[in-house]
Coordinates of C-alpha atoms in Angstrom, one line a residue:
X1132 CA 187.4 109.0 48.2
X1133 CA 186.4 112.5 48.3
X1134 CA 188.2 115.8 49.7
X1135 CA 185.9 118.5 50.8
X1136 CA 189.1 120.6 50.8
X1137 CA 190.8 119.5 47.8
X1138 CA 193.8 122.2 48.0
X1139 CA 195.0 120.6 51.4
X1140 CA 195.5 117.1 49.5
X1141 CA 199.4 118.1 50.3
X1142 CA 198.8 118.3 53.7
X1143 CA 196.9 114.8 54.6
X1144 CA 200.5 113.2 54.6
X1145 CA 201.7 115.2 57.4
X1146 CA 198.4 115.1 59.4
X1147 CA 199.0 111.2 59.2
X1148 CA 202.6 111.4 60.4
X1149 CA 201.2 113.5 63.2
X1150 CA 199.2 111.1 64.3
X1151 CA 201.6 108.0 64.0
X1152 CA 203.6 110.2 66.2
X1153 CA 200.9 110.6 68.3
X1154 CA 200.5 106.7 68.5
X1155 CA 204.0 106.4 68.9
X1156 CA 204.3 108.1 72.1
X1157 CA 200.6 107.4 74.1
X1158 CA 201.5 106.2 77.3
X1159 CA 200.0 103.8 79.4
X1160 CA 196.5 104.6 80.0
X1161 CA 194.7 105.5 83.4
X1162 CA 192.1 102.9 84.6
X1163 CA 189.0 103.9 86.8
X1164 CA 187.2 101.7 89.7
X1165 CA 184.4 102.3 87.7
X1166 CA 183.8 100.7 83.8
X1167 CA 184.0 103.2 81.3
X1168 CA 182.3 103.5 78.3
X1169 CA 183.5 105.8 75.6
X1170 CA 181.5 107.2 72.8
X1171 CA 183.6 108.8 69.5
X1172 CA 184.0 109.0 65.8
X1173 CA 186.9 108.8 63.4
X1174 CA 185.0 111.8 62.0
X1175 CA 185.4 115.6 62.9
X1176 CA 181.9 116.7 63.6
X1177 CA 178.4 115.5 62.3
X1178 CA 178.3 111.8 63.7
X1179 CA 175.6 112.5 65.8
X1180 CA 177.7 111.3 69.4
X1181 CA 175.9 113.3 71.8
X1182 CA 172.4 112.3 71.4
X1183 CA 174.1 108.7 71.1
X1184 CA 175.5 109.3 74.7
X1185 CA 171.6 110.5 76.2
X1186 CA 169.9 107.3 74.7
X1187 CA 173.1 105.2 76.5
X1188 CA 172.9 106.9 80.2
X1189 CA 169.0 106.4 79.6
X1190 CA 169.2 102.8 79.0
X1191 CA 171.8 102.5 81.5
X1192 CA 169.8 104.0 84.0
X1193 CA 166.6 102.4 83.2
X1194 CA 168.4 99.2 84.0
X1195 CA 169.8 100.2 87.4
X1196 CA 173.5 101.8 86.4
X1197 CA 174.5 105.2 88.0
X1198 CA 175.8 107.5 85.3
X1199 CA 177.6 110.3 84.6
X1200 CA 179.3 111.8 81.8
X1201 CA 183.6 112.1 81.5
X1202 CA 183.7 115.5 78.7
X1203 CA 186.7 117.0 76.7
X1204 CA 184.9 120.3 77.0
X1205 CA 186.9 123.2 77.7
X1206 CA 184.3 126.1 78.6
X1207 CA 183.2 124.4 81.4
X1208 CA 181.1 126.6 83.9
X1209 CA 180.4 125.9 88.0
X1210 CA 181.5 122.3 89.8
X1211 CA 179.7 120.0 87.2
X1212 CA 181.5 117.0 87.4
X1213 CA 180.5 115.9 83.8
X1214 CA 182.4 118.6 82.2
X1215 CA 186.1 118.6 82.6
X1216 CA 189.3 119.6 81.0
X1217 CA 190.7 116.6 78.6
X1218 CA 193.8 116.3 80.7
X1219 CA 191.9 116.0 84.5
X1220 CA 189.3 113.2 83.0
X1221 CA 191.1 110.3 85.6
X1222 CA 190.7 112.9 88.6
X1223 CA 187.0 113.6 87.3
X1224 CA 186.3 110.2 87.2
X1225 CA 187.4 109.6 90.3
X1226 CA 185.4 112.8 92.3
X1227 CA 182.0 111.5 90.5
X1228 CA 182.9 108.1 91.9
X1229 CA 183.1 109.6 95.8
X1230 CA 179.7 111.2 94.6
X1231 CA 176.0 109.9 94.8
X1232 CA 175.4 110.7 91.5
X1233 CA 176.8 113.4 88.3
X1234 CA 174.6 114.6 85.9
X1235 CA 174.7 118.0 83.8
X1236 CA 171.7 119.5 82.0
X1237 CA 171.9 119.7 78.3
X1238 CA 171.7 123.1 77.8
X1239 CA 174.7 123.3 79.6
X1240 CA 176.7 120.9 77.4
X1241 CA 175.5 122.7 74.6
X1242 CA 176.9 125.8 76.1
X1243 CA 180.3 123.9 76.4
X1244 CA 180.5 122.6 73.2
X1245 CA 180.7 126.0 71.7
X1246 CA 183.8 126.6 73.2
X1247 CA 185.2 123.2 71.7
X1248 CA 183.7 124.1 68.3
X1249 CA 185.5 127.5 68.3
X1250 CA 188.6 126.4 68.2
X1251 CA 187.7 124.2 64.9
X1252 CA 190.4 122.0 63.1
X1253 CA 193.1 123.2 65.1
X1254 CA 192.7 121.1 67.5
X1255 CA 192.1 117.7 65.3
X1256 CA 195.8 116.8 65.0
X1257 CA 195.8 117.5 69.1
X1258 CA 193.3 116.9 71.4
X1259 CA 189.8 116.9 69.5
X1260 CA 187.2 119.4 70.1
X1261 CA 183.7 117.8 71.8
X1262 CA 180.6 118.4 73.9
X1263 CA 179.4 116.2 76.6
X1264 CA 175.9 115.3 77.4
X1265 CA 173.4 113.4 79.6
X1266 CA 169.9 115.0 79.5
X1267 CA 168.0 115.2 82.9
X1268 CA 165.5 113.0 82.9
X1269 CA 163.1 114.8 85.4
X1270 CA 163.3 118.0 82.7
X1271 CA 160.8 116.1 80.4
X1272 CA 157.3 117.4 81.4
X1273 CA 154.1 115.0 81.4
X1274 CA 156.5 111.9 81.5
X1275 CA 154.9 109.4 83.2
X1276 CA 155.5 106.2 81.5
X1277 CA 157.4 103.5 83.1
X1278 CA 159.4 102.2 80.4
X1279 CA 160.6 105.7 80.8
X1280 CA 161.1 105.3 84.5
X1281 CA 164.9 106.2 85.8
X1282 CA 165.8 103.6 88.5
X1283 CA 169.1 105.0 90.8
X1284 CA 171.4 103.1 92.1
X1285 CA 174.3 104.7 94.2
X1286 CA 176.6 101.8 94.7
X1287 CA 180.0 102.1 93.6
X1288 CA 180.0 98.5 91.5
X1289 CA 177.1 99.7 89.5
X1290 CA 178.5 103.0 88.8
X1291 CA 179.4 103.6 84.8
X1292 CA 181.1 106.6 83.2
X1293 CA 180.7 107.9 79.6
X1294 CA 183.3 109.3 78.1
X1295 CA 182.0 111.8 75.1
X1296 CA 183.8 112.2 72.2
X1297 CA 186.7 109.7 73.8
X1298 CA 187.5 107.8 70.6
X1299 CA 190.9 109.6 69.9
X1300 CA 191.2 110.1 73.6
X1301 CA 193.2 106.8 75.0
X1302 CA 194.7 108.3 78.0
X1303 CA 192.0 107.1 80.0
X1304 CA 191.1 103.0 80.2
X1305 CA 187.8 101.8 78.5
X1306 CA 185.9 98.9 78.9
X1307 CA 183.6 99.5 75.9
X1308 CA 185.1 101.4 73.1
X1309 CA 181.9 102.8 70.8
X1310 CA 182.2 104.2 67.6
X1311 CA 179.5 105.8 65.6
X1312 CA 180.7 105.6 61.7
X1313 CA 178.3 107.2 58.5
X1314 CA 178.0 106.8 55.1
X1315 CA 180.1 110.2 54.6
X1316 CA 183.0 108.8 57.0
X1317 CA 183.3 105.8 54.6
X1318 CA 184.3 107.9 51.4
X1319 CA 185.5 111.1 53.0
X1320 CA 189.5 112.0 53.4
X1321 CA 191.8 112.7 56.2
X1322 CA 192.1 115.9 57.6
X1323 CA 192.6 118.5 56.6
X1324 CA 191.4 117.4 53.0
X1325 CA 188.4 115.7 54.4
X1326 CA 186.9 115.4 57.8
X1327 CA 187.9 112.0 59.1
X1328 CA 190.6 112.2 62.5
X1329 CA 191.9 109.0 61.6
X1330 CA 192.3 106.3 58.9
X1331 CA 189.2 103.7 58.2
X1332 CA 191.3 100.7 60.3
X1333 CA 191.4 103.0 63.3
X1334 CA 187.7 101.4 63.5
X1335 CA 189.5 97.7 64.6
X1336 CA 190.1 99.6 67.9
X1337 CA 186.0 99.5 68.8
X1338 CA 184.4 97.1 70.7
X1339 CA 180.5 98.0 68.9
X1340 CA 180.2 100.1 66.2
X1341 CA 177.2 102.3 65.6
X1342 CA 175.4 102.9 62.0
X1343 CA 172.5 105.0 61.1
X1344 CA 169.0 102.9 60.6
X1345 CA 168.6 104.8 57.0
X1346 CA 172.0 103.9 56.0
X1347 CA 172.4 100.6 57.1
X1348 CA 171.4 98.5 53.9
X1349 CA 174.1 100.8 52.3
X1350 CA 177.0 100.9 54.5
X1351 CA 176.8 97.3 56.4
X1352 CA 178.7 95.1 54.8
X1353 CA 181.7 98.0 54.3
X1354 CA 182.3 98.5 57.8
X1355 CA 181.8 95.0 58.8
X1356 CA 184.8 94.4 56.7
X1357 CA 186.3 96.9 59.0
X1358 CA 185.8 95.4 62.6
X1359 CA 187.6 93.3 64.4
X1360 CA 186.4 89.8 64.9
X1361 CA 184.1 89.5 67.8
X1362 CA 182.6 93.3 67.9
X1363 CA 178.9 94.6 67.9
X1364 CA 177.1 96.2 65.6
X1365 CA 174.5 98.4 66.6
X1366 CA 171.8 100.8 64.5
X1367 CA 170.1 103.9 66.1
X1368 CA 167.2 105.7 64.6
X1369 CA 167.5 109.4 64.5
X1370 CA 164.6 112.0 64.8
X1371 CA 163.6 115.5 65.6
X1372 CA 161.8 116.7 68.5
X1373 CA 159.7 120.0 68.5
X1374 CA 158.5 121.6 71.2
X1375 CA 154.7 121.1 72.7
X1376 CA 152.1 121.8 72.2
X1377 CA 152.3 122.7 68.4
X1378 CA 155.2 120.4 67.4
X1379 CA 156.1 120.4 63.5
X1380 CA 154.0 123.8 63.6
X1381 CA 156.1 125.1 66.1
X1382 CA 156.9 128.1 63.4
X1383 CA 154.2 128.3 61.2
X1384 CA 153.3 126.5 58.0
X1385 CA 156.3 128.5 55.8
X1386 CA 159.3 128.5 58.2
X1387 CA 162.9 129.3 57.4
X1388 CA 165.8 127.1 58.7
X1389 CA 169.7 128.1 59.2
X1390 CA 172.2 126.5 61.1
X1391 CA 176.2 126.5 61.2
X1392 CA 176.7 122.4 61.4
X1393 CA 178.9 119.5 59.9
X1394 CA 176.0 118.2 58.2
X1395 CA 173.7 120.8 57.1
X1396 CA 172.4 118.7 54.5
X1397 CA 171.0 115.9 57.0
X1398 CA 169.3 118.7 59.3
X1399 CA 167.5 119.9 55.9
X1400 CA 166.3 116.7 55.1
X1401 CA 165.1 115.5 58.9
X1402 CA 162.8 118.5 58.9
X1403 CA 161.2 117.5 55.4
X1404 CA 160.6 114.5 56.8
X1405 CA 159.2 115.4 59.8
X1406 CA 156.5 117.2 57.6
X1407 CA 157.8 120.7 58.2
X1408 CA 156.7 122.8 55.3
X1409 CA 160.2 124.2 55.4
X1410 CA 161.3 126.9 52.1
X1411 CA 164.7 127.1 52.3
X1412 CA 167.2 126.6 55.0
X1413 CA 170.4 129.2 55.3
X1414 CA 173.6 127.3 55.5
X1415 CA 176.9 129.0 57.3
X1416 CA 179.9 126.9 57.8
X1417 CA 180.5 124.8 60.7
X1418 CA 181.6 126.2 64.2
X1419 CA 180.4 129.8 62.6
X1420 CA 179.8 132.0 65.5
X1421 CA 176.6 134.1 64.7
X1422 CA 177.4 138.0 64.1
X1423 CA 174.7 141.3 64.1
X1424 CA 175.3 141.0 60.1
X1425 CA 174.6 136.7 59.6
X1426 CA 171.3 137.4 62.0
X1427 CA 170.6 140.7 59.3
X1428 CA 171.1 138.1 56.7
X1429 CA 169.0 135.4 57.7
X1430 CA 166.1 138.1 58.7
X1431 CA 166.6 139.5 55.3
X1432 CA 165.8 136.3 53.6
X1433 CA 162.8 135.5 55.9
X1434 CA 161.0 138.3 54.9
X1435 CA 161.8 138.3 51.2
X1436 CA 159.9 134.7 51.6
X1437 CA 157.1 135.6 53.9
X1438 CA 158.5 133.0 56.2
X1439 CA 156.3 132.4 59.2
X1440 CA 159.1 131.3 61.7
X1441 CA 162.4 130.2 62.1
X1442 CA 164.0 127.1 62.9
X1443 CA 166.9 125.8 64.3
X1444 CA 169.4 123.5 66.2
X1445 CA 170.4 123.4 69.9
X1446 CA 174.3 123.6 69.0
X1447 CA 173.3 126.9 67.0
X1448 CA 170.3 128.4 69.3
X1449 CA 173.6 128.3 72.2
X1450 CA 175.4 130.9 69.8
X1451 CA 172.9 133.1 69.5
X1452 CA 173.1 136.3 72.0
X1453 CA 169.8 137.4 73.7
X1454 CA 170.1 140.4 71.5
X1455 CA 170.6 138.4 68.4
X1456 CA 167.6 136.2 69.2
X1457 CA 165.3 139.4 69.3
X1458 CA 166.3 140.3 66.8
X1459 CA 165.2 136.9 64.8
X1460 CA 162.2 137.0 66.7
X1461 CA 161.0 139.8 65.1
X1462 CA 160.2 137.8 62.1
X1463 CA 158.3 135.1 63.7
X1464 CA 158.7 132.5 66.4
X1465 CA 162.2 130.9 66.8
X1466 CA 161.6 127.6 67.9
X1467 CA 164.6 125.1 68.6
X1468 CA 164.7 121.7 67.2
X1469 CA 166.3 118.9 69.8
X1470 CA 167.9 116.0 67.7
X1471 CA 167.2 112.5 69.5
X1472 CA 168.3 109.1 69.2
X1473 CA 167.3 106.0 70.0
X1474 CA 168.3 102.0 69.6
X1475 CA 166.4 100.3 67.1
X1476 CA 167.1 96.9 69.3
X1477 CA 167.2 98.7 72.9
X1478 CA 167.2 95.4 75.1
X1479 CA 169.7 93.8 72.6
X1480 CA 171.9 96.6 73.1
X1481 CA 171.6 96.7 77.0
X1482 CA 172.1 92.8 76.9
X1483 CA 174.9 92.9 75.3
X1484 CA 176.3 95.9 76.7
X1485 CA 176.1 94.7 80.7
X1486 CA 178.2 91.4 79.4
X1487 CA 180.8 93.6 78.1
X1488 CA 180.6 95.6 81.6
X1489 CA 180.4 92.6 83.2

């Protein structure tokens, strides 16, 4: 096991008598008229739960369930009923029922998650920090196909709600408990020492557990060991998604990538993979908010490397000030890079997914 904070090993003990405490006084949980699925981790950031939740209301949606999207955010902005304070989920859940339909635009969540993110590990031994999502399907330009097409329906028994980032949150009653669980979870420490909320049996709670495609021949076998009899296990496959019409060339041939994430590293490698002839990639720590002097920084190093562009991710372009994103323009284009998910075994997955909704 590995501490990414080694000098807080002292402190692990009472983060884990914190949340025994925790576990020790949850009360009895809320239940909704409609099924809810909830979508978490037992890690603090990186898992990759919000593209996780899009390909999930997609599927659902595709196959005649009315979504919306329960969030833990705490910036939220206008009457969206997907974004809500943690403590007012049940009364959320229970306005998006008496509506025809909830859904909130990505860039919003994005917006909201930043507020979440600021508040960093403070919140871990309370009420985790998270972002809600559920993309808008009529946003996608040219999308025509009709394994793509959305099919609504507005009555109440088909009605679902996904609760984002709701692992740790048990206040509210789910019908399908989803965990998404990495390689890096499986070795990592407790907070504050490592990243993980909660211990590796926390994941006997889920009803599916979700691994990465790439890691699955690695890390299969260890967290079946960890479920419960009688849960799923279900792969996605991750990729990036540039915008049109240029795609990978979005910022040249020799761009430059920074971001401020859990998992820098993976971002790094997704891009070589794509085939972007990326030189180096600027690394800040996670839930950094972007200042004049980091933008000075990263615009230094571009043109000290001729870089062409820049790159970088949604939960960082949301930081970035219009000032501040002049001001990286200047080098080159800026393009954002959208991190998507998707099933490997889609119809498996909604299979077994409307028996557990029943």
């Amino acid at each position: 096991m590995s501490a990414r904070r080694p000098w807080a090993w002292p402190l692990v003990p009472l983060y884990a008598a914190v949340l025994r405490a925790k576990e020790a006084l949850r009360g009895e949980p809320k239940r909704l008229a409609w099924p809810v699925v909830s979508v978490g981790s037992i890690s603090a950031g990186g898992a990759g739960k919000t593209p996780v939740v899009i390909a999930l209301a997609r599927l659902l949606r595709k196959h005649g369930r009315q979504v919306d999207v329960l969030s833990r955010g705490y910036g939220r902005e206008g009457s969206a009923i997907g974004l809500v304070d943690v403590k007012r989920l049940d009364a959320a859940g229970q306005l998006a029922e008496a509506s025809e339909s909830a859904a909130t635009s990505e860039k919003q969540i994005l917006r909201d998650a930043q507020d979440d993110n600021s508040k960093g590990m403070r919140d871990e031994a309370g009420e985790a920090d998270s972002s809600a999502a559920l993309r808008n399907d009529n946003s996608k330009k040219n999308d025509t196909s009709k394994s793509e097409e959305v099919h609504h329906d507005n009555s109440k028994s088909r009605g679902v709600h996904l609760l984002d980032d709701g692992f740790q949150h048990q206040r509210l009653m789910r019908d399908v408990d989803i965990a998404l669980v990495t390689g890096d979870d499986l070795d990592d420490a407790l907070l504050p020492a490592g990243n993980r909320r909660e211990p590796l049996e926390a994941l006997k709670r889920a009803d599916v557990v979700v691994i990465r495609e790439e890691e699955r021949e690695l890390v299969e076998a260890r967290v079946s060991a960890l479920m419960r009899e009688g849960a799923l296990l279900w792969s996605v496959r991750r990729g990036l998604r540039f915008p049109a019409p240029l795609g990978v060339l979005s910022a040249g041939l020799r761009p430059l990538a920074f971001c401020a994430i859990a998992r820098p590293e993976g971002f790094a490698r997704m891009l070589q993979e794509a085939g972007c002839g990326v030189i180096d990639t600027v690394i800040f720590k996670d839930h950094h908010g972007y200042s004049v002097s980091d933008v000075e920084q990263v615009v230094e190093i571009a043109q000290r490397l001729n870089a062409s562009g820049l790159l970088t991710t949604e939960k960082d372009a949301v930081k970035l000030s219009p000032a501040l994103r002049a001001r990286l323009e200047a080098v080159g284009p800026l393009v954002v890079v959208e991190l998507e998910a998707e099933f490997v075994y889609p119809e498996r997955v909604a299979r077994e997914l409307e028996a557990r909704l029943g």
